[in-house]
Amino acid sequence: MNMDLGDTRLIVDACKNAGCLRNQAAYILATAYWETARTMKPVVEAFWLSENWRQNNLRYYPWHGRGYVQLTWKENYRRAQERLGIPFAEDPKLAMVPEHAAKILVTGCVEGWFTGKKLADYITLKKSDFFNARRVVNGRDKADQIAALARDYDRALEAESYGVADAKSIPIPEAKPKIHKPLTESKELIGGVAGLVAAFSAFLEQVDGNTVALILGALALGFIANRLYARRQGAR
């Protein structure tokens, strides 16, 4: 399929903006290709005839078919107006503006404006029922031909990696080495030692000299052991 024909790229962008799956976008493109007589340009109903003919022969004039898919009847123009915020009911010709027509085509198929059937009723991640998806727009009219077109567009979109985003590398923060502080540098320990010193001073007043010597020796050994432990931790 020619992915640069007419407004194909515009419609693809509209599909992406609406979050359409690749197979859903393929069917939307196939519908537009068929409904616009293979031009991928907005067309007016009975475009080969005059405006005077449409005025005299179409009972829903001036809200007759326009766009990539034939938006018809005033109530449908009003629905599009309410949904998209564009005054189609007051100025039906706005439906021929490519950007507006693309939104009507895509949103209408996704939300089921045209027949009450939604694209997701037939086309999902698990199935691509391109034949019955024609019910979204016009019963089963030309369903075989449009299904074949949808398969071609699906392959073309797959070749372009539709819906596949580039993977972004997420930087992993560098792990900071864990620092083991010697016990003597701990604020909590220092506070505790101060309390112990005060208590120990009071205790010394109650014991004899030999007991004091034993206690001081034990404290000295504890201090030495603590320093040796701190050095080993710092060397790791």
Coordinates of N, CA and C in Angstrom, one line a residue:
M1 N 0.8 -1.2 0.0 CA 0.0 0.0 0.0 C 0.9 1.3 0.0
N2 N 0.4 2.3 -0.7 CA 1.1 3.5 -0.7 C 0.8 4.4 0.5
M3 N 1.7 4.4 1.4 CA 1.5 5.1 2.7 C 1.7 6.6 2.6
D4 N 2.0 7.1 1.4 CA 2.1 8.5 1.2 C 1.0 9.0 0.3
L5 N 0.0 8.2 0.0 CA -1.1 8.6 -0.8 C -2.0 9.6 -0.1
G6 N -2.3 10.7 -0.7 CA -3.3 11.6 -0.1 C -2.9 12.0 1.3
D7 N -3.9 11.8 2.2 CA -3.8 12.2 3.6 C -3.5 11.0 4.5
T8 N -2.9 9.9 3.9 CA -2.7 8.7 4.7 C -1.9 9.0 6.0
R9 N -0.9 9.8 5.9 CA 0.0 10.1 7.1 C -0.8 10.8 8.1
L10 N -1.7 11.7 7.7 CA -2.5 12.4 8.6 C -3.5 11.5 9.4
I11 N -4.0 10.5 8.7 CA -4.9 9.6 9.3 C -4.2 8.6 10.3
V12 N -3.0 8.2 9.9 CA -2.1 7.4 10.7 C -1.8 8.2 12.0
D13 N -1.5 9.4 11.9 CA -1.3 10.2 13.1 C -2.5 10.3 14.0
A14 N -3.7 10.5 13.4 CA -4.9 10.6 14.1 C -5.2 9.2 14.9
C15 N -4.8 8.1 14.2 CA -5.0 6.8 14.9 C -4.0 6.7 16.1
K16 N -2.8 7.1 15.9 CA -1.9 7.1 17.0 C -2.3 8.0 18.2
N17 N -2.8 9.1 17.9 CA -3.3 10.1 18.9 C -4.5 9.5 19.7
A18 N -5.3 8.7 19.0 CA -6.4 8.0 19.6 C -6.1 6.7 20.3
G19 N -4.8 6.3 20.2 CA -4.4 5.1 20.9 C -4.9 3.8 20.2
C20 N -5.1 3.9 18.9 CA -5.6 2.7 18.1 C -4.5 1.7 18.0
L21 N -4.9 0.4 18.1 CA -3.9 -0.7 17.9 C -3.6 -0.7 16.4
R22 N -2.5 -1.4 16.0 CA -2.1 -1.4 14.6 C -3.2 -2.0 13.7
N23 N -3.8 -3.1 14.1 CA -4.8 -3.7 13.3 C -6.1 -2.8 13.2
Q24 N -6.3 -2.0 14.2 CA -7.4 -1.1 14.2 C -7.1 0.1 13.2
A25 N -5.9 0.6 13.3 CA -5.5 1.6 12.4 C -5.5 1.1 10.9
A26 N -5.2 -0.1 10.7 CA -5.2 -0.7 9.4 C -6.6 -0.7 8.8
Y27 N -7.6 -1.1 9.7 CA -9.0 -1.1 9.2 C -9.5 0.3 8.9
I28 N -9.1 1.2 9.7 CA -9.5 2.6 9.5 C -9.0 3.1 8.2
L29 N -7.7 2.8 7.9 CA -7.1 3.2 6.6 C -7.8 2.6 5.5
A30 N -8.1 1.3 5.6 CA -8.8 0.6 4.5 C -10.2 1.2 4.3
T31 N -10.9 1.6 5.4 CA -12.2 2.2 5.2 C -12.1 3.6 4.5
A32 N -11.1 4.4 4.9 CA -10.9 5.7 4.2 C -10.6 5.5 2.8
Y33 N -9.7 4.5 2.5 CA -9.3 4.2 1.1 C -10.5 3.9 0.2
W34 N -11.4 3.1 0.8 CA -12.6 2.7 0.0 C -13.6 3.8 -0.1
E35 N -13.9 4.5 1.0 CA -14.9 5.5 1.0 C -14.5 6.7 0.2
T36 N -13.3 7.0 0.0 CA -12.8 8.2 -0.7 C -12.5 7.8 -2.2
A37 N -12.9 6.7 -2.6 CA -12.7 6.2 -4.0 C -11.2 6.2 -4.3
R38 N -10.4 5.6 -3.3 CA -9.0 5.4 -3.4 C -8.2 6.6 -3.5
T39 N -8.6 7.7 -3.0 CA -7.9 9.0 -3.1 C -7.3 9.4 -1.7
M40 N -7.8 8.9 -0.6 CA -7.4 9.3 0.7 C -7.5 10.8 0.9
K41 N -8.5 11.4 0.3 CA -8.8 12.8 0.4 C -10.3 12.9 0.8
P42 N -10.7 13.9 1.7 CA -12.1 14.0 2.0 C -12.9 14.2 0.7
V43 N -14.1 13.5 0.7 CA -15.0 13.7 -0.5 C -16.4 14.0 0.0
V44 N -17.1 14.7 -0.8 CA -18.5 15.0 -0.5 C -19.4 13.9 -1.2
E45 N -20.5 13.6 -0.6 CA -21.5 12.7 -1.2 C -21.8 13.0 -2.6
A46 N -21.8 12.0 -3.5 CA -22.1 12.2 -4.9 C -21.2 13.3 -5.5
F47 N -19.9 13.2 -5.3 CA -19.0 14.3 -5.7 C -19.0 14.5 -7.2
W48 N -19.4 13.5 -7.9 CA -19.4 13.6 -9.4 C -20.6 14.4 -9.9
L49 N -21.5 14.8 -9.0 CA -22.7 15.6 -9.3 C -22.6 17.0 -8.7
S50 N -23.5 17.9 -9.1 CA -23.4 19.3 -8.7 C -24.0 19.5 -7.3
E51 N -23.6 20.7 -6.8 CA -24.2 21.0 -5.5 C -25.7 21.2 -5.6
N52 N -26.1 21.7 -6.8 CA -27.6 21.9 -7.0 C -28.3 20.6 -7.0
W53 N -27.7 19.6 -7.5 CA -28.3 18.3 -7.5 C -28.5 17.8 -6.1
R54 N -27.4 17.9 -5.3 CA -27.5 17.5 -3.9 C -28.6 18.2 -3.1
Q55 N -28.7 19.5 -3.4 CA -29.7 20.3 -2.7 C -31.1 19.9 -3.0
N56 N -31.3 19.5 -4.3 CA -32.6 19.1 -4.7 C -33.0 17.6 -4.5
N57 N -32.0 16.8 -4.2 CA -32.2 15.4 -4.1 C -31.9 14.7 -2.8
L58 N -31.2 15.3 -2.0 CA -30.8 14.7 -0.7 C -31.6 15.3 0.4
R59 N -32.5 14.4 1.0 CA -33.4 14.9 2.0 C -32.7 15.4 3.3
Y60 N -31.5 15.1 3.5 CA -30.7 15.5 4.7 C -29.8 16.7 4.4
Y61 N -29.9 17.2 3.2 CA -29.1 18.4 2.8 C -29.3 19.5 3.8
P62 N -28.3 20.3 4.2 CA -26.9 20.3 3.8 C -26.0 19.3 4.7
W63 N -26.7 18.5 5.5 CA -25.9 17.6 6.3 C -25.7 16.2 5.6
H64 N -25.3 16.3 4.4 CA -25.1 15.1 3.6 C -23.7 14.6 3.9
G65 N -23.3 13.4 3.2 CA -22.1 12.8 3.5 C -20.9 13.6 3.1
R66 N -19.9 13.7 4.1 CA -18.6 14.4 3.8 C -17.5 13.7 4.6
G67 N -16.3 13.9 4.1 CA -15.1 13.4 4.8 C -14.5 12.2 4.3
Y68 N -13.7 11.5 5.1 CA -13.1 10.2 4.7 C -14.1 9.1 4.9
V69 N -15.0 9.3 5.7 CA -16.2 8.4 5.9 C -17.4 9.3 5.9
Q70 N -18.4 8.9 5.3 CA -19.6 9.8 5.0 C -20.4 10.1 6.2
L71 N -20.0 11.2 6.9 CA -20.8 11.7 8.0 C -22.1 12.3 7.5
T72 N -23.2 11.7 7.9 CA -24.5 12.1 7.3 C -25.5 12.3 8.4
W73 N -26.5 13.2 8.2 CA -27.6 13.6 9.0 C -27.2 14.6 10.1
K74 N -28.1 15.5 10.4 CA -27.8 16.6 11.3 C -27.4 16.1 12.7
E75 N -28.1 15.1 13.2 CA -27.8 14.6 14.5 C -26.4 14.1 14.6
N76 N -25.9 13.5 13.5 CA -24.5 13.0 13.6 C -23.5 14.1 13.5
Y77 N -23.8 15.2 12.7 CA -23.0 16.4 12.7 C -22.9 17.0 14.1
R78 N -24.1 17.0 14.8 CA -24.2 17.6 16.1 C -23.4 16.7 17.1
R79 N -23.4 15.4 17.0 CA -22.7 14.6 17.8 C -21.2 14.8 17.7
A80 N -20.7 14.9 16.4 CA -19.3 15.2 16.2 C -18.9 16.6 16.8
Q81 N -19.9 17.5 16.7 CA -19.6 18.9 17.2 C -19.4 18.8 18.7
E82 N -20.3 18.1 19.4 CA -20.2 18.0 20.8 C -19.0 17.2 21.3
R83 N -18.6 16.2 20.5 CA -17.5 15.4 20.9 C -16.1 16.1 20.6
L84 N -16.1 16.8 19.5 CA -14.8 17.3 19.1 C -14.7 18.8 19.3
G85 N -15.8 19.5 19.7 CA -15.7 20.9 19.9 C -15.6 21.8 18.7
I86 N -16.1 21.3 17.6 CA -16.0 22.0 16.3 C -17.4 22.2 15.8
P87 N -17.9 23.4 15.4 CA -19.3 23.6 15.0 C -19.7 23.0 13.7
F88 N -19.7 21.7 13.6 CA -20.1 21.0 12.4 C -21.6 21.2 12.0
A89 N -22.4 21.2 13.0 CA -23.9 21.4 12.8 C -24.2 22.7 12.2
E90 N -23.5 23.8 12.6 CA -23.8 25.1 12.1 C -23.1 25.3 10.7
D91 N -21.9 24.7 10.6 CA -21.2 24.8 9.3 C -20.7 23.4 8.9
P92 N -21.6 22.7 8.2 CA -21.2 21.3 7.8 C -20.0 21.2 6.9
K93 N -19.6 22.2 6.2 CA -18.5 22.2 5.3 C -17.2 22.0 6.1
L94 N -17.2 22.2 7.4 CA -16.0 22.0 8.2 C -15.6 20.6 8.2
A95 N -16.5 19.7 8.0 CA -16.2 18.2 7.9 C -15.3 17.9 6.8
M96 N -15.1 18.8 5.9 CA -14.2 18.5 4.7 C -12.8 18.9 5.0
V97 N -12.6 19.6 6.1 CA -11.2 20.0 6.5 C -10.4 18.7 6.9
P98 N -9.3 18.4 6.3 CA -8.6 17.1 6.5 C -8.4 16.8 8.0
E99 N -7.9 17.8 8.8 CA -7.7 17.5 10.2 C -9.0 17.2 10.9
H100 N -10.1 17.9 10.6 CA -11.3 17.6 11.2 C -11.9 16.2 10.7
A101 N -11.8 16.0 9.4 CA -12.3 14.7 8.8 C -11.6 13.5 9.4
A102 N -10.3 13.7 9.7 CA -9.5 12.5 10.3 C -10.0 12.2 11.7
K103 N -10.3 13.3 12.4 CA -10.8 13.0 13.8 C -12.2 12.4 13.8
I104 N -13.0 12.8 12.8 CA -14.4 12.2 12.7 C -14.2 10.7 12.3
L105 N -13.4 10.4 11.4 CA -13.2 9.1 10.9 C -12.7 8.2 12.1
V106 N -11.7 8.6 12.8 CA -11.1 7.7 13.8 C -12.0 7.7 15.1
T107 N -12.4 8.8 15.6 CA -13.2 8.8 16.8 C -14.6 8.1 16.5
G108 N -15.1 8.4 15.3 CA -16.4 7.7 15.0 C -16.3 6.2 14.9
C109 N -15.2 5.7 14.4 CA -15.0 4.2 14.3 C -14.8 3.7 15.7
V110 N -14.0 4.4 16.5 CA -13.7 3.9 17.9 C -14.9 3.9 18.8
E111 N -15.7 5.0 18.7 CA -16.8 5.1 19.6 C -18.1 4.6 19.1
G112 N -18.2 4.2 17.8 CA -19.4 3.6 17.3 C -20.4 4.6 16.9
W113 N -20.0 5.8 16.3 CA -21.0 6.8 15.9 C -21.9 6.4 14.8
F114 N -21.4 5.6 13.8 CA -22.1 5.5 12.5 C -23.2 4.4 12.5
T115 N -23.0 3.3 13.2 CA -24.0 2.2 13.2 C -24.2 1.7 14.7
G116 N -23.5 2.3 15.6 CA -23.6 1.8 17.0 C -22.6 0.7 17.3
K117 N -22.0 0.2 16.3 CA -20.9 -0.9 16.4 C -19.6 -0.2 16.5
K118 N -18.8 -0.6 17.5 CA -17.4 -0.1 17.7 C -16.4 -0.9 17.1
L119 N -15.2 -0.3 16.8 CA -14.1 -1.0 16.2 C -13.7 -2.2 17.1
A120 N -13.6 -1.9 18.4 CA -13.2 -2.9 19.4 C -14.1 -4.1 19.5
D121 N -15.3 -4.0 18.9 CA -16.2 -5.2 18.9 C -15.7 -6.3 18.0
Y122 N -14.8 -5.9 17.0 CA -14.3 -6.8 16.0 C -12.8 -6.9 16.0
I123 N -12.1 -5.9 16.4 CA -10.7 -5.8 16.3 C -10.0 -5.5 17.6
T124 N -9.2 -6.4 18.1 CA -8.6 -6.2 19.4 C -7.2 -6.8 19.4
L125 N -6.5 -6.9 20.5 CA -5.2 -7.5 20.6 C -5.3 -9.0 20.2
K126 N -6.4 -9.6 20.5 CA -6.6 -11.0 20.3 C -7.2 -11.4 19.0
K127 N -7.8 -10.5 18.3 CA -8.5 -10.9 17.0 C -8.5 -9.7 16.0
S128 N -8.5 -10.1 14.7 CA -8.6 -9.1 13.7 C -9.7 -9.5 12.7
D129 N -10.9 -9.3 13.1 CA -12.1 -9.7 12.3 C -12.4 -8.6 11.3
F130 N -11.5 -8.5 10.3 CA -11.7 -7.4 9.3 C -12.9 -7.5 8.5
F131 N -13.4 -8.7 8.3 CA -14.7 -8.9 7.5 C -15.9 -8.3 8.3
N132 N -16.1 -8.7 9.5 CA -17.3 -8.2 10.2 C -17.1 -6.8 10.7
A133 N -15.9 -6.3 10.7 CA -15.6 -4.9 11.2 C -16.3 -3.9 10.3
R134 N -16.7 -4.3 9.1 CA -17.4 -3.4 8.2 C -18.7 -2.9 8.8
R135 N -19.3 -3.7 9.8 CA -20.5 -3.3 10.4 C -20.3 -2.0 11.2
V136 N -19.1 -1.6 11.5 CA -18.9 -0.3 12.2 C -19.3 0.9 11.3
V137 N -19.3 0.7 10.0 CA -19.6 1.8 9.1 C -20.8 1.6 8.2
N138 N -20.9 0.4 7.7 CA -22.0 0.2 6.7 C -22.4 -1.3 6.5
G139 N -22.9 -1.9 7.6 CA -23.3 -3.3 7.4 C -22.2 -4.2 7.0
R140 N -22.5 -5.0 5.9 CA -21.5 -5.8 5.3 C -21.2 -5.5 3.9
D141 N -21.5 -4.3 3.5 CA -21.4 -3.8 2.1 C -19.9 -3.8 1.8
K142 N -19.5 -4.6 0.8 CA -18.1 -4.6 0.3 C -17.1 -5.1 1.4
A143 N -17.6 -5.9 2.3 CA -16.8 -6.4 3.4 C -15.6 -7.1 3.0
D144 N -15.7 -8.0 2.0 CA -14.5 -8.8 1.5 C -13.4 -7.9 1.0
Q145 N -13.8 -6.9 0.1 CA -12.8 -6.0 -0.5 C -12.1 -5.2 0.6
I146 N -12.8 -4.7 1.5 CA -12.2 -3.8 2.5 C -11.4 -4.6 3.5
A147 N -11.8 -5.8 3.8 CA -11.0 -6.7 4.7 C -9.6 -7.0 4.0
A148 N -9.6 -7.2 2.7 CA -8.4 -7.4 2.0 C -7.5 -6.2 2.1
L149 N -8.1 -5.0 1.9 CA -7.3 -3.8 2.0 C -6.7 -3.6 3.4
A150 N -7.5 -4.0 4.4 CA -7.1 -3.9 5.8 C -5.9 -4.8 6.1
R151 N -5.8 -6.0 5.5 CA -4.7 -6.9 5.7 C -3.4 -6.3 5.0
D152 N -3.6 -5.6 3.9 CA -2.5 -5.0 3.2 C -2.0 -3.8 4.1
Y153 N -2.9 -3.0 4.6 CA -2.5 -1.9 5.4 C -1.8 -2.4 6.7
D154 N -2.3 -3.5 7.3 CA -1.7 -4.0 8.5 C -0.3 -4.4 8.3
R155 N 0.0 -5.0 7.1 CA 1.4 -5.4 6.8 C 2.3 -4.1 6.6
A156 N 1.7 -3.1 6.0 CA 2.4 -1.9 5.8 C 2.8 -1.2 7.1
L157 N 1.8 -1.2 8.0 CA 2.0 -0.5 9.3 C 3.0 -1.3 10.1
E158 N 3.0 -2.6 10.0 CA 3.9 -3.5 10.7 C 5.3 -3.2 10.2
A159 N 5.5 -3.0 8.9 CA 6.8 -2.7 8.3 C 7.3 -1.4 8.8
E160 N 6.4 -0.5 9.2 CA 6.8 0.8 9.7 C 6.9 0.9 11.2
S161 N 6.7 -0.3 11.8 CA 6.8 -0.4 13.3 C 5.8 0.5 14.0
Y162 N 4.6 0.5 13.4 CA 3.5 1.3 14.0 C 3.3 0.8 15.5
G163 N 3.2 1.7 16.4 CA 2.9 1.4 17.8 C 4.1 0.8 18.5
V164 N 5.3 0.7 17.9 CA 6.5 0.2 18.6 C 7.3 1.4 19.0
A165 N 7.4 1.7 20.3 CA 8.3 2.8 20.7 C 9.7 2.4 20.9
D166 N 10.6 3.3 20.7 CA 12.0 3.0 21.0 C 12.3 2.8 22.5
A167 N 13.0 1.7 22.8 CA 13.3 1.5 24.2 C 14.3 2.5 24.7
K168 N 14.0 3.1 25.8 CA 14.8 4.1 26.4 C 15.6 3.4 27.6
S169 N 16.9 3.7 27.5 CA 17.7 3.1 28.6 C 17.6 4.0 29.9
I170 N 17.3 3.3 31.0 CA 17.2 4.1 32.2 C 18.5 3.9 33.0
P171 N 19.1 5.0 33.3 CA 20.4 5.0 34.0 C 20.2 4.4 35.4
I172 N 21.1 3.4 35.8 CA 21.0 2.8 37.1 C 22.0 3.6 38.0
P173 N 21.5 4.1 39.1 CA 22.4 4.9 40.0 C 23.5 4.0 40.6
E174 N 24.7 4.6 40.6 CA 25.8 3.9 41.1 C 25.7 3.7 42.6
A175 N 25.9 2.5 43.0 CA 25.8 2.1 44.4 C 26.9 2.7 45.2
K176 N 26.6 3.4 46.3 CA 27.6 4.0 47.1 C 28.1 3.0 48.1
P177 N 29.5 2.9 48.3 CA 30.0 1.9 49.2 C 29.5 2.2 50.6
K178 N 29.2 1.1 51.3 CA 28.7 1.3 52.7 C 29.9 1.5 53.6
I179 N 29.8 2.6 54.4 CA 30.9 3.0 55.3 C 30.6 2.5 56.7
H180 N 31.5 1.7 57.2 CA 31.3 1.2 58.6 C 32.1 2.1 59.5
K181 N 31.5 2.8 60.4 CA 32.1 3.7 61.3 C 32.6 2.9 62.5
P182 N 33.8 3.2 63.0 CA 34.3 2.6 64.2 C 33.3 2.9 65.4
L183 N 33.3 2.0 66.3 CA 32.3 2.2 67.4 C 32.6 3.4 68.2
T184 N 33.9 3.9 68.2 CA 34.2 5.0 69.0 C 33.7 6.3 68.4
E185 N 33.3 6.3 67.1 CA 32.9 7.5 66.4 C 31.4 7.6 66.4
S186 N 30.7 6.7 67.0 CA 29.3 6.7 67.1 C 28.8 7.7 68.2
K187 N 27.9 8.7 67.7 CA 27.4 9.7 68.7 C 26.7 9.0 69.8
E188 N 25.9 8.0 69.5 CA 25.2 7.3 70.5 C 26.1 6.7 71.6
L189 N 27.2 6.1 71.0 CA 28.1 5.4 72.0 C 28.8 6.5 72.9
I190 N 29.2 7.6 72.3 CA 29.9 8.6 73.0 C 29.0 9.1 74.2
G191 N 27.7 9.3 73.9 CA 26.8 9.7 74.9 C 26.7 8.7 76.0
G192 N 26.6 7.4 75.6 CA 26.5 6.4 76.6 C 27.8 6.2 77.4
V193 N 28.9 6.4 76.8 CA 30.2 6.3 77.6 C 30.3 7.4 78.6
A194 N 29.8 8.6 78.3 CA 29.8 9.7 79.3 C 29.0 9.4 80.5
G195 N 27.9 8.7 80.2 CA 27.0 8.3 81.4 C 27.7 7.2 82.2
L196 N 28.4 6.3 81.5 CA 29.1 5.3 82.2 C 30.2 5.8 83.1
V197 N 30.9 6.8 82.5 CA 32.1 7.4 83.3 C 31.6 8.0 84.6
A198 N 30.5 8.7 84.5 CA 29.9 9.3 85.7 C 29.5 8.3 86.7
A199 N 28.9 7.2 86.2 CA 28.5 6.1 87.1 C 29.7 5.4 87.7
F200 N 30.7 5.2 86.8 CA 31.9 4.5 87.3 C 32.7 5.3 88.3
S201 N 32.7 6.6 88.2 CA 33.4 7.5 89.2 C 32.8 7.3 90.6
A202 N 31.4 7.3 90.6 CA 30.7 7.1 91.9 C 31.0 5.7 92.4
F203 N 31.1 4.7 91.5 CA 31.4 3.3 91.9 C 32.8 3.2 92.6
L204 N 33.8 3.9 92.0 CA 35.2 3.8 92.5 C 35.3 4.2 94.0
E205 N 34.4 5.1 94.3 CA 34.5 5.6 95.7 C 34.1 4.5 96.7
Q206 N 33.5 3.5 96.2 CA 32.9 2.4 97.1 C 33.8 1.2 97.2
V207 N 34.9 1.0 96.3 CA 35.6 -0.2 96.2 C 37.1 0.1 96.7
D208 N 37.8 -1.1 96.9 CA 39.2 -1.0 97.3 C 40.1 -0.9 96.1
G209 N 41.5 -0.8 96.3 CA 42.4 -0.6 95.3 C 42.6 -1.7 94.3
N210 N 42.6 -3.0 94.9 CA 42.7 -4.1 94.0 C 41.5 -4.3 93.0
T211 N 40.4 -4.0 93.5 CA 39.2 -4.1 92.6 C 39.3 -3.0 91.5
V212 N 39.8 -1.8 91.9 CA 39.9 -0.8 90.9 C 40.9 -1.2 89.8
A213 N 42.0 -1.8 90.2 CA 43.0 -2.2 89.2 C 42.5 -3.2 88.2
L214 N 41.7 -4.2 88.7 CA 41.1 -5.2 87.9 C 40.1 -4.5 86.9
I215 N 39.4 -3.6 87.4 CA 38.4 -2.9 86.5 C 39.1 -2.1 85.4
L216 N 40.1 -1.4 85.8 CA 40.9 -0.6 84.8 C 41.5 -1.5 83.8
G217 N 42.0 -2.6 84.2 CA 42.6 -3.5 83.2 C 41.6 -4.0 82.2
A218 N 40.4 -4.3 82.7 CA 39.4 -4.8 81.8 C 39.0 -3.7 80.8
L219 N 38.9 -2.5 81.3 CA 38.5 -1.4 80.4 C 39.6 -1.2 79.3
A220 N 40.9 -1.3 79.8 CA 42.0 -1.1 78.8 C 41.9 -2.2 77.7
L221 N 41.6 -3.4 78.1 CA 41.5 -4.5 77.1 C 40.4 -4.3 76.2
G222 N 39.3 -3.8 76.7 CA 38.1 -3.5 75.9 C 38.4 -2.4 74.9
F223 N 39.2 -1.3 75.3 CA 39.5 -0.2 74.4 C 40.4 -0.7 73.3
I224 N 41.4 -1.6 73.6 CA 42.3 -2.1 72.6 C 41.5 -3.0 71.6
A225 N 40.6 -3.8 72.1 CA 39.8 -4.6 71.2 C 39.0 -3.8 70.2
N226 N 38.4 -2.7 70.8 CA 37.6 -1.8 69.9 C 38.4 -1.2 68.8
R227 N 39.6 -0.7 69.1 CA 40.5 -0.1 68.1 C 40.9 -1.1 67.0
L228 N 41.2 -2.3 67.5 CA 41.6 -3.4 66.5 C 40.4 -3.7 65.5
Y229 N 39.2 -3.7 66.1 CA 38.0 -3.9 65.3 C 37.8 -2.8 64.3
A230 N 38.0 -1.6 64.7 CA 37.8 -0.4 63.8 C 38.8 -0.4 62.7
R231 N 40.0 -0.8 63.0 CA 41.0 -0.9 61.9 C 40.7 -1.9 60.8
R232 N 40.2 -3.1 61.3 CA 39.8 -4.2 60.4 C 38.7 -3.7 59.5
Q233 N 37.7 -3.0 60.0 CA 36.6 -2.6 59.3 C 37.0 -1.5 58.2
G234 N 37.9 -0.6 58.6 CA 38.4 0.4 57.7 C 39.2 -0.2 56.6
A235 N 39.8 -1.3 56.7 CA 40.7 -1.9 55.7 C 39.8 -2.7 54.7
R236 N 38.5 -2.9 54.9 CA 37.7 -3.7 54.0 C 37.3 -2.9 52.8

